[in-house]
Amino acid sequence: MSDQWLSTLITATPQEGFELAITLSRRGVKYTQPDPDTLKKLRPEYANNVEDLIASSQVIAINFQTVAAANNYWRK
Amino acid sequence: MSDQWLSTLITATPQEGFELAITLSRRGVKYTQPDPDTLKKLRPEYANNVEDLIASSQVIAINFQTVAAANNYWRK
Amino acid sequence: MSDQWLSTLITATPQEGFELAITLSRRGVKYTQPDPDTLKKLRPEYANNVEDLIASSQVIAINFQTVAAANNYWRK
Amino acid sequence: MSDQWLSTLITATPQEGFELAITLSRRGVKYTQPDPDTLKKLRPEYANNVEDLIASSQVIAINFQTVAAANNYWRK
Amino acid sequence: MSDQWLSTLITATPQEGFELAITLSRRGVKYTQPDPDTLKKLRPEYANNVEDLIASSQVIAINFQTVAAANNYWRK
Amino acid sequence: MSDQWLSTLITATPQEGFELAITLSRRGVKYTQPDPDTLKKLRPEYANNVEDLIASSQVIAINFQTVAAANNYWRK
């Protein structure tokens, strides 16, 4: 994976920060399983499984902690 | 999901902060499974499963850490 | 759930802080499954299951991190 | 559980802090399952189960983060 | 494992920091299972298992918190 | 376990800090299951199980957060 996909943790709004957290979470998966076809095949499985959805939300929450801290919580 | 749903992490009270943590946790699920009908169908399943309820509470706890830090823990 | 149950994260002692962490953990469950009868029915199940007990202790630990930080760790 | 068991997070050494983290982890279990006989009966089960042992170590690690921060990491 | 593999947590960019987080996550596995042949044999298993992929992404997220804090979040 | 095994969280290098995190993770297990023979018997089991290896790496990651913070991330 030689493409550049993460040049900053700074975002304009908390929502963009949350979406960056989602990107980080997906990248974490993609570094372990880089094949897009396999990932596509797995998608319907976890998108319909409660445990997987909660676990995904947890990874996003952990990454959002990082992004939010980086942005000083978007305090004005 | 192009709607704007998160413009600030600042809340007036800890309880509102906790409720924002719940919103973040649910949004984490919704970004992975955006279909409202599927989510509705899954709800009775996890709402009656002990492991899922504890796991949900854990995601809320992680998001609450972020919201609480953003608000300087609502210290007076 | 319109009642007010969380007006501050500040507690007099670490032990009260730990007990607040327990309250937060239970509230996280209650927001997902608000029916008290269902919760009551589930209780004997998780209270006798090792994995559930450890998972519960973990959620408490995460919430205690938040409460302890809010109180500056009750340093004198 | 009306006894007083946690009056400070400050310990003399990191090792005492680690042991306090273990106490916190066990207390988290005990608040959920207060019956000592049930806890005793469950002990051989989790003490011989790899997943339970790792999960226990994780709860201790989370609580140790709190205790270590409270003690400014015992820096001299 | 006597080789030197980690001399600094500082990286030039967030992306390099994320990749260091992946290295840390893999090293955590390798310290527990040092045999490269066993690790190789296990790889197809977890790379095709949704729960394992999410769990891997979670470990990366936790390590990325550490690396990001070390780098002051690469704020300019 | 009356031996002294943890007198400081300070290490000379990040790698030594990572190795201390491994020690902390193993100690967390050992406090719950102190019998060395049982631990030895369990070892081949978790060292060949993907989920256990990832979970072990996660505990190490959490402990590494603590050790890294204690050392101010070994910033020069």
Short mmCIF file of C-alpha atoms in Angstrom, two decimals:
data_model
loop_
_atom_site.label_atom_id
_atom_site.label_comp_id
_atom_site.label_asym_id
_atom_site.label_seq_id
_atom_site.Cartn_x
_atom_site.Cartn_y
_atom_site.Cartn_z
CA MET A 1 0.00 0.00 0.00
CA SER A 2 2.22 2.78 -1.24
CA ASP A 3 -0.45 5.41 -1.85
CA GLN A 4 -0.62 8.42 0.43
CA TRP A 5 -3.89 8.54 2.27
CA LEU A 6 -3.16 10.26 5.61
CA SER A 7 -1.36 13.58 5.60
CA THR A 8 -2.98 15.20 8.64
CA LEU A 9 -5.26 14.44 11.60
CA ILE A 10 -6.65 17.99 11.58
CA THR A 11 -10.21 18.41 10.35
CA ALA A 12 -12.49 21.42 10.10
CA THR A 13 -15.37 19.94 12.12
CA PRO A 14 -16.03 17.12 14.61
CA GLN A 15 -18.09 15.34 12.01
CA GLU A 16 -15.21 15.32 9.53
CA GLY A 17 -13.09 14.07 12.42
CA PHE A 18 -15.52 11.23 13.01
CA GLU A 19 -15.39 10.36 9.33
CA LEU A 20 -11.60 10.36 9.47
CA ALA A 21 -11.87 7.94 12.40
CA ILE A 22 -13.91 5.67 10.14
CA THR A 23 -11.24 5.90 7.45
CA LEU A 24 -8.57 4.97 9.99
CA SER A 25 -10.62 1.99 11.15
CA ARG A 26 -11.09 0.73 7.61
CA ARG A 27 -7.42 1.22 6.82
CA GLY A 28 -6.57 -0.89 9.85
CA VAL A 29 -8.55 -3.70 8.27
CA LYS A 30 -7.13 -3.07 4.81
CA TYR A 31 -3.51 -3.30 5.94
CA THR A 32 -4.27 -6.80 7.27
CA GLN A 33 -6.42 -7.88 4.31
CA PRO A 34 -5.38 -5.79 1.29
CA ASP A 35 -7.38 -7.70 -1.32
CA PRO A 36 -10.43 -5.58 -2.28
CA ASP A 37 -12.38 -8.59 -3.56
CA THR A 38 -12.04 -10.45 -0.28
CA LEU A 39 -13.04 -7.32 1.64
CA LYS A 40 -16.08 -6.89 -0.59
CA LYS A 41 -17.10 -10.50 -0.02
CA LEU A 42 -16.81 -10.11 3.75
CA ARG A 43 -18.84 -6.89 3.87
CA PRO A 44 -22.41 -8.32 3.82
CA GLU A 45 -21.34 -10.68 6.59
CA TYR A 46 -20.29 -8.08 9.16
CA ALA A 47 -22.84 -5.47 8.10
CA ASN A 48 -25.59 -7.85 9.22
CA ASN A 49 -23.97 -9.17 12.34
CA VAL A 50 -24.71 -7.31 15.56
CA GLU A 51 -21.45 -8.21 17.31
CA ASP A 52 -19.41 -7.11 14.30
CA LEU A 53 -21.29 -3.82 14.03
CA ILE A 54 -20.72 -3.04 17.71
CA ALA A 55 -17.05 -4.03 17.41
CA SER A 56 -16.68 -1.78 14.35
CA SER A 57 -18.25 1.10 16.26
CA GLN A 58 -15.75 0.48 19.05
CA VAL A 59 -12.75 0.75 16.73
CA ILE A 60 -14.19 3.98 15.34
CA ALA A 61 -14.62 5.27 18.91
CA ILE A 62 -10.97 4.54 19.71
CA ASN A 63 -9.75 6.25 16.55
CA PHE A 64 -12.10 9.17 17.21
CA GLN A 65 -10.38 9.68 20.58
CA THR A 66 -7.12 10.18 18.72
CA VAL A 67 -8.55 12.51 16.08
CA ALA A 68 -10.50 14.54 18.66
CA ALA A 69 -7.40 15.00 20.83
CA ALA A 70 -5.39 16.03 17.76
CA ASN A 71 -7.95 18.76 17.08
CA ASN A 72 -8.14 19.92 20.70
CA TYR A 73 -11.72 18.71 20.55
CA TRP A 74 -12.60 21.51 18.10
CA ARG A 75 -12.95 23.89 21.05
CA LYS A 76 -13.46 27.42 19.91
CA MET B 1 -24.74 10.04 4.86
CA SER B 2 -24.47 13.65 3.86
CA ASP B 3 -26.57 15.14 6.65
CA GLN B 4 -24.86 17.21 9.32
CA TRP B 5 -25.27 15.61 12.71
CA LEU B 6 -22.18 16.59 14.71
CA SER B 7 -21.19 20.22 14.93
CA THR B 8 -19.70 20.30 18.42
CA LEU B 9 -18.61 18.02 21.27
CA ILE B 10 -19.50 20.67 23.86
CA THR B 11 -22.58 20.01 25.97
CA ALA B 12 -24.18 21.89 28.85
CA THR B 13 -24.17 18.98 31.31
CA PRO B 14 -22.47 15.60 31.83
CA GLN B 15 -25.76 13.88 31.13
CA GLU B 16 -26.08 15.56 27.74
CA GLY B 17 -22.48 14.54 27.17
CA PHE B 18 -23.37 10.93 27.95
CA GLU B 19 -26.26 11.13 25.53
CA LEU B 20 -23.95 12.53 22.87
CA ALA B 21 -21.67 9.54 23.52
CA ILE B 22 -24.64 7.30 22.76
CA THR B 23 -25.28 9.18 19.53
CA LEU B 24 -21.64 8.73 18.51
CA SER B 25 -21.84 5.01 19.27
CA ARG B 26 -24.96 4.60 17.18
CA ARG B 27 -23.48 6.62 14.33
CA GLY B 28 -20.48 4.30 14.37
CA VAL B 29 -22.86 1.43 13.70
CA LYS B 30 -24.85 3.39 11.12
CA TYR B 31 -21.81 4.27 9.00
CA THR B 32 -21.13 0.53 8.68
CA GLN B 33 -24.76 -0.50 8.17
CA PRO B 34 -26.64 2.51 6.79
CA ASP B 35 -29.89 0.70 5.99
CA PRO B 36 -32.49 1.68 8.64
CA ASP B 37 -34.62 -1.42 8.01
CA THR B 38 -31.71 -3.78 8.65
CA LEU B 39 -30.80 -1.85 11.80
CA LYS B 40 -34.39 -2.05 13.01
CA LYS B 41 -34.46 -5.79 12.40
CA LEU B 42 -31.21 -6.27 14.36
CA ARG B 43 -32.37 -4.21 17.35
CA PRO B 44 -34.45 -6.82 19.25
CA GLU B 45 -31.53 -9.20 18.86
CA TYR B 46 -28.89 -7.13 20.63
CA ALA B 47 -31.29 -5.50 23.09
CA ASN B 48 -31.91 -8.94 24.59
CA ASN B 49 -28.42 -10.28 24.47
CA VAL B 50 -26.27 -9.71 27.53
CA GLU B 51 -22.93 -9.71 25.70
CA ASP B 52 -24.21 -7.21 23.13
CA LEU B 53 -25.59 -4.93 25.84
CA ILE B 54 -22.28 -4.92 27.71
CA ALA B 55 -20.38 -4.35 24.47
CA SER B 56 -22.70 -1.43 23.62
CA SER B 57 -22.11 0.06 27.05
CA GLN B 58 -18.37 -0.24 26.43
CA VAL B 59 -18.52 1.71 23.17
CA ILE B 60 -20.55 4.40 24.94
CA ALA B 61 -17.93 4.49 27.71
CA ILE B 62 -15.14 5.03 25.18
CA ASN B 63 -17.03 7.80 23.42
CA PHE B 64 -17.92 9.35 26.77
CA GLN B 65 -14.20 9.60 27.54
CA THR B 66 -13.82 11.77 24.44
CA VAL B 67 -16.85 13.95 25.13
CA ALA B 68 -15.92 14.37 28.80
CA ALA B 69 -12.36 15.42 27.93
CA ALA B 70 -13.72 17.87 25.33
CA ASN B 71 -15.80 19.49 28.06
CA ASN B 72 -12.99 19.55 30.63
CA TYR B 73 -15.17 17.15 32.59
CA TRP B 74 -17.73 19.92 33.19
CA ARG B 75 -15.59 21.17 36.07
CA LYS B 76 -16.90 24.42 37.44
CA MET C 1 -35.32 8.45 29.70
CA SER C 2 -36.04 12.02 30.65
CA ASP C 3 -35.04 11.84 34.31
CA GLN C 4 -31.93 13.64 35.43
CA TRP C 5 -29.37 11.21 36.80
CA LEU C 6 -25.96 12.77 36.06
CA SER C 7 -25.30 16.34 37.10
CA THR C 8 -21.58 16.09 37.91
CA LEU C 9 -18.59 13.77 37.60
CA ILE C 10 -17.05 15.14 40.80
CA THR C 11 -17.12 12.86 43.83
CA ALA C 12 -15.74 13.21 47.33
CA THR C 13 -13.68 10.01 47.32
CA PRO C 14 -12.19 7.52 44.83
CA GLN C 15 -14.64 4.91 46.05
CA GLU C 16 -17.62 7.14 45.27
CA GLY C 17 -15.97 7.72 41.90
CA PHE C 18 -15.78 3.98 41.34
CA GLU C 19 -19.43 3.66 42.23
CA LEU C 20 -20.28 6.45 39.78
CA ALA C 21 -18.37 4.48 37.14
CA ILE C 22 -20.66 1.55 37.87
CA THR C 23 -23.70 3.79 37.48
CA LEU C 24 -22.39 5.01 34.12
CA SER C 25 -21.82 1.44 32.97
CA ARG C 26 -25.34 0.40 33.94
CA ARG C 27 -26.83 3.47 32.29
CA GLY C 28 -25.02 2.55 29.08
CA VAL C 29 -26.88 -0.75 29.16
CA LYS C 30 -30.17 0.88 30.14
CA TYR C 31 -30.16 3.33 27.23
CA THR C 32 -29.94 0.36 24.87
CA GLN C 33 -32.44 -1.82 26.75
CA PRO C 34 -34.72 0.51 28.75
CA ASP C 35 -37.23 -2.15 29.85
CA PRO C 36 -36.61 -2.92 33.55
CA ASP C 37 -38.29 -6.33 33.35
CA THR C 38 -36.03 -7.49 30.53
CA LEU C 39 -32.98 -6.20 32.40
CA LYS C 40 -34.08 -8.05 35.53
CA LYS C 41 -34.53 -11.25 33.56
CA LEU C 42 -31.04 -10.94 32.06
CA ARG C 43 -29.33 -10.28 35.40
CA PRO C 44 -28.93 -13.87 36.71
CA GLU C 45 -27.51 -14.80 33.33
CA TYR C 46 -24.57 -12.38 33.29
CA ALA C 47 -24.00 -12.46 37.05
CA ASN C 48 -23.09 -16.14 36.74
CA ASN C 49 -21.12 -15.97 33.55
CA VAL C 50 -17.39 -15.42 33.87
CA GLU C 51 -16.93 -13.70 30.50
CA ASP C 52 -19.81 -11.31 31.20
CA LEU C 53 -18.46 -10.47 34.64
CA ILE C 54 -15.02 -9.68 33.25
CA ALA C 55 -16.56 -7.65 30.42
CA SER C 56 -18.65 -5.71 32.97
CA SER C 57 -15.56 -5.01 35.03
CA GLN C 58 -13.88 -3.71 31.88
CA VAL C 59 -16.66 -1.21 31.14
CA ILE C 60 -16.45 -0.04 34.76
CA ALA C 61 -12.68 0.36 34.38
CA ILE C 62 -13.12 2.53 31.27
CA ASN C 63 -15.72 4.72 32.96
CA PHE C 64 -13.54 4.93 36.06
CA GLN C 65 -10.75 6.37 33.90
CA THR C 66 -13.10 9.21 32.98
CA VAL C 67 -14.34 9.84 36.51
CA ALA C 68 -10.82 9.65 37.97
CA ALA C 69 -9.49 12.16 35.43
CA ALA C 70 -12.43 14.47 36.14
CA ASN C 71 -11.46 14.45 39.81
CA ASN C 72 -7.75 14.92 39.16
CA TYR C 73 -7.38 11.48 40.68
CA TRP C 74 -8.43 12.83 44.10
CA ARG C 75 -4.87 14.04 44.64
CA LYS C 76 -4.59 16.10 47.79
CA MET D 1 -21.23 -3.20 49.72
CA SER D 2 -20.97 -0.53 52.38
CA ASP D 3 -17.41 -1.22 53.50
CA GLN D 4 -14.72 1.29 52.64
CA TRP D 5 -12.08 -0.24 50.43
CA LEU D 6 -10.73 2.61 48.29
CA SER D 7 -9.57 5.79 49.97
CA THR D 8 -6.75 6.77 47.61
CA LEU D 9 -5.21 5.93 44.25
CA ILE D 10 -1.74 6.93 45.45
CA THR D 11 0.73 4.12 46.06
CA ALA D 12 4.37 4.08 47.08
CA THR D 13 5.62 2.02 44.14
CA PRO D 14 4.52 0.96 40.63
CA GLN D 15 4.13 -2.59 41.85
CA GLU D 16 1.73 -1.53 44.59
CA GLY D 17 -0.06 0.45 41.90
CA PHE D 18 -0.34 -2.67 39.76
CA GLU D 19 -1.73 -4.56 42.72
CA LEU D 20 -4.26 -1.79 43.31
CA ALA D 21 -5.27 -2.16 39.65
CA ILE D 22 -5.94 -5.83 40.36
CA THR D 23 -8.07 -4.88 43.36
CA LEU D 24 -10.07 -2.46 41.20
CA SER D 25 -10.59 -5.16 38.56
CA ARG D 26 -11.83 -7.65 41.13
CA ARG D 27 -14.10 -5.06 42.73
CA GLY D 28 -15.64 -4.40 39.33
CA VAL D 29 -16.60 -8.07 39.22
CA LYS D 30 -17.75 -8.10 42.83
CA TYR D 31 -20.14 -5.17 42.40
CA THR D 32 -21.88 -7.17 39.65
CA GLN D 33 -21.77 -10.53 41.46
CA PRO D 34 -21.52 -9.81 45.21
CA ASP D 35 -22.03 -13.39 46.39
CA PRO D 36 -18.65 -14.76 47.55
CA ASP D 37 -19.73 -18.39 47.11
CA THR D 38 -20.67 -17.86 43.48
CA LEU D 39 -17.40 -16.04 42.85
CA LYS D 40 -15.47 -18.87 44.46
CA LYS D 41 -17.25 -21.42 42.31
CA LEU D 42 -16.46 -19.45 39.13
CA ARG D 43 -12.76 -19.03 39.96
CA PRO D 44 -11.39 -22.41 38.75
CA GLU D 45 -13.29 -21.86 35.52
CA TYR D 46 -11.65 -18.58 34.47
CA ALA D 47 -8.28 -19.38 36.01
CA ASN D 48 -7.92 -22.23 33.53
CA ASN D 49 -9.37 -20.53 30.50
CA VAL D 50 -6.95 -18.72 28.23
CA GLU D 51 -9.46 -16.18 26.90
CA ASP D 52 -10.61 -15.32 30.43
CA LEU D 53 -7.04 -14.91 31.65
CA ILE D 54 -6.18 -12.55 28.79
CA ALA D 55 -9.42 -10.62 29.33
CA SER D 56 -8.62 -10.32 33.05
CA SER D 57 -5.15 -9.04 32.22
CA GLN D 58 -6.77 -6.46 29.95
CA VAL D 59 -9.02 -5.10 32.69
CA ILE D 60 -6.00 -4.88 34.97
CA ALA D 61 -4.12 -3.00 32.23
CA ILE D 62 -6.95 -0.46 31.90
CA ASN D 63 -7.13 0.09 35.64
CA PHE D 64 -3.34 0.32 35.81
CA GLN D 65 -3.50 3.22 33.32
CA THR D 66 -5.67 5.08 35.80
CA VAL D 67 -3.54 4.30 38.84
CA ALA D 68 -0.31 5.10 37.00
CA ALA D 69 -1.65 8.47 35.82
CA ALA D 70 -2.82 9.24 39.37
CA ASN D 71 0.71 8.67 40.59
CA ASN D 72 2.35 10.67 37.79
CA TYR D 73 3.86 7.36 36.78
CA TRP D 74 5.99 7.32 39.95
CA ARG D 75 8.48 9.59 38.21
CA LYS D 76 11.17 10.77 40.60
CA MET E 1 14.07 -11.61 19.99
CA SER E 2 17.31 -9.76 20.47
CA ASP E 3 17.18 -7.64 17.32
CA GLN E 4 16.57 -3.92 17.65
CA TRP E 5 13.39 -2.92 15.92
CA LEU E 6 12.07 0.12 17.83
CA SER E 7 14.37 3.04 18.48
CA THR E 8 11.85 5.88 18.35
CA LEU E 9 8.12 6.59 18.25
CA ILE E 10 8.66 9.77 16.23
CA THR E 11 7.64 9.66 12.57
CA ALA E 12 7.62 12.27 9.84
CA THR E 13 3.94 11.94 8.93
CA PRO E 14 0.69 10.57 10.42
CA GLN E 15 0.69 7.83 7.82
CA GLU E 16 4.14 6.64 8.86
CA GLY E 17 2.83 6.79 12.41
CA PHE E 18 -0.09 4.58 11.45
CA GLU E 19 2.30 2.14 9.83
CA LEU E 20 4.41 2.12 12.99
CA ALA E 21 1.23 1.30 14.91
CA ILE E 22 0.81 -1.72 12.64
CA THR E 23 4.39 -2.78 13.33
CA LEU E 24 3.76 -2.51 17.07
CA SER E 25 0.60 -4.60 16.75
CA ARG E 26 2.40 -7.32 14.82
CA ARG E 27 5.30 -7.31 17.26
CA GLY E 28 2.81 -7.84 20.09
CA VAL E 29 1.73 -11.02 18.32
CA LYS E 30 5.29 -12.05 17.51
CA TYR E 31 6.50 -11.81 21.10
CA THR E 32 3.78 -14.32 22.04
CA GLN E 33 4.25 -16.58 19.01
CA PRO E 34 7.83 -16.09 17.74
CA ASP E 35 7.82 -18.93 15.22
CA PRO E 36 7.55 -17.41 11.70
CA ASP E 37 6.20 -20.64 10.19
CA THR E 38 3.33 -20.82 12.66
CA LEU E 39 2.53 -17.15 12.09
CA LYS E 40 2.54 -17.71 8.32
CA LYS E 41 0.17 -20.65 8.70
CA LEU E 42 -2.23 -18.59 10.83
CA ARG E 43 -2.28 -15.63 8.42
CA PRO E 44 -4.86 -16.85 5.85
CA GLU E 45 -7.10 -17.73 8.77
CA TYR E 46 -7.38 -14.29 10.33
CA ALA E 47 -7.12 -12.39 7.05
CA ASN E 48 -10.42 -13.94 5.99
CA ASN E 49 -12.22 -13.73 9.30
CA VAL E 50 -14.27 -10.62 9.91
CA GLU E 51 -13.98 -10.68 13.71
CA ASP E 52 -10.21 -11.12 13.52
CA LEU E 53 -9.87 -8.27 11.03
CA ILE E 54 -11.88 -5.91 13.24
CA ALA E 55 -9.91 -7.01 16.31
CA SER E 56 -6.65 -6.38 14.44
CA SER E 57 -7.85 -2.93 13.46
CA GLN E 58 -8.64 -2.27 17.12
CA VAL E 59 -5.11 -3.15 18.27
CA ILE E 60 -3.73 -0.86 15.55
CA ALA E 61 -6.07 1.92 16.76
CA ILE E 62 -4.79 1.55 20.34
CA ASN E 63 -1.16 1.62 19.25
CA PHE E 64 -1.89 4.57 16.95
CA GLN E 65 -3.14 6.51 20.00
CA THR E 66 0.30 6.06 21.54
CA VAL E 67 2.24 6.96 18.41
CA ALA E 68 0.02 9.98 17.68
CA ALA E 69 0.44 11.32 21.23
CA ALA E 70 4.20 10.80 20.98
CA ASN E 71 4.22 12.97 17.87
CA ASN E 72 1.95 15.66 19.34
CA TYR E 73 -0.48 14.59 16.64
CA TRP E 74 1.84 15.98 13.95
CA ARG E 75 0.40 19.44 14.61
CA LYS E 76 2.28 22.11 12.71
CA MET F 1 3.48 -13.23 44.87
CA SER F 2 5.71 -11.42 47.28
CA ASP F 3 8.71 -10.95 44.99
CA GLN F 4 9.53 -7.49 43.74
CA TRP F 5 9.28 -7.30 39.99
CA LEU F 6 8.29 -3.71 39.18
CA SER F 7 10.27 -0.87 40.67
CA THR F 8 9.97 1.67 37.84
CA LEU F 9 8.14 2.34 34.58
CA ILE F 10 11.11 4.24 33.17
CA THR F 11 13.10 2.51 30.45
CA ALA F 12 16.06 3.62 28.35
CA THR F 13 14.43 2.98 24.95
CA PRO F 14 10.97 2.50 23.43
CA GLN F 15 11.81 -1.13 22.74
CA GLU F 16 12.60 -1.78 26.40
CA GLY F 17 9.34 -0.02 27.17
CA PHE F 18 7.51 -2.38 24.83
CA GLU F 19 9.13 -5.33 26.53
CA LEU F 20 8.08 -3.95 29.91
CA ALA F 21 4.53 -3.76 28.54
CA ILE F 22 4.79 -7.47 27.75
CA THR F 23 5.97 -8.17 31.28
CA LEU F 24 3.00 -6.22 32.68
CA SER F 25 0.61 -8.16 30.46
CA ARG F 26 2.03 -11.51 31.58
CA ARG F 27 1.95 -10.45 35.22
CA GLY F 28 -1.72 -9.59 34.82
CA VAL F 29 -2.29 -13.21 33.80
CA LYS F 30 -0.02 -14.57 36.52
CA TYR F 31 -1.82 -12.75 39.33
CA THR F 32 -5.02 -14.51 38.24
CA GLN F 33 -3.41 -17.90 37.60
CA PRO F 34 -0.25 -18.11 39.71
CA ASP F 35 0.49 -21.79 39.09
CA PRO F 36 3.44 -22.03 36.63
CA ASP F 37 2.51 -25.55 35.54
CA THR F 38 -1.00 -24.54 34.55
CA LEU F 39 0.35 -21.52 32.68
CA LYS F 40 2.85 -23.73 30.86
CA LYS F 41 0.10 -26.13 29.87
CA LEU F 42 -2.05 -23.28 28.51
CA ARG F 43 0.77 -21.73 26.48
CA PRO F 44 0.66 -23.92 23.32
CA GLU F 45 -3.09 -23.33 23.23
CA TYR F 46 -3.06 -19.54 22.99
CA ALA F 47 0.17 -19.33 21.01
CA ASN F 48 -1.58 -21.14 18.16
CA ASN F 49 -4.92 -19.43 18.37
CA VAL F 50 -5.39 -16.31 16.25
CA GLU F 51 -7.97 -14.68 18.50
CA ASP F 52 -5.80 -15.21 21.59
CA LEU F 53 -2.74 -13.81 19.84
CA ILE F 54 -4.62 -10.67 18.78
CA ALA F 55 -6.10 -10.30 22.28
CA SER F 56 -2.62 -10.65 23.79
CA SER F 57 -1.30 -8.00 21.44
CA GLN F 58 -4.15 -5.74 22.57
CA VAL F 59 -3.26 -6.08 26.25
CA ILE F 60 0.36 -5.29 25.38
CA ALA F 61 -0.82 -2.22 23.43
CA ILE F 62 -2.78 -0.94 26.45
CA ASN F 63 0.15 -1.46 28.78
CA PHE F 64 2.48 0.14 26.26
CA GLN F 65 0.30 3.28 26.36
CA THR F 66 1.02 3.51 30.09
CA VAL F 67 4.74 2.86 29.80
CA ALA F 68 5.11 5.26 26.85
CA ALA F 69 3.32 8.06 28.73
CA ALA F 70 5.49 7.40 31.80
CA ASN F 71 8.56 7.93 29.63
CA ASN F 72 7.19 11.03 27.88
CA TYR F 73 7.32 8.90 24.76
CA TRP F 74 11.12 8.88 24.88
CA ARG F 75 11.14 12.29 23.20
CA LYS F 76 14.60 13.76 23.06
#
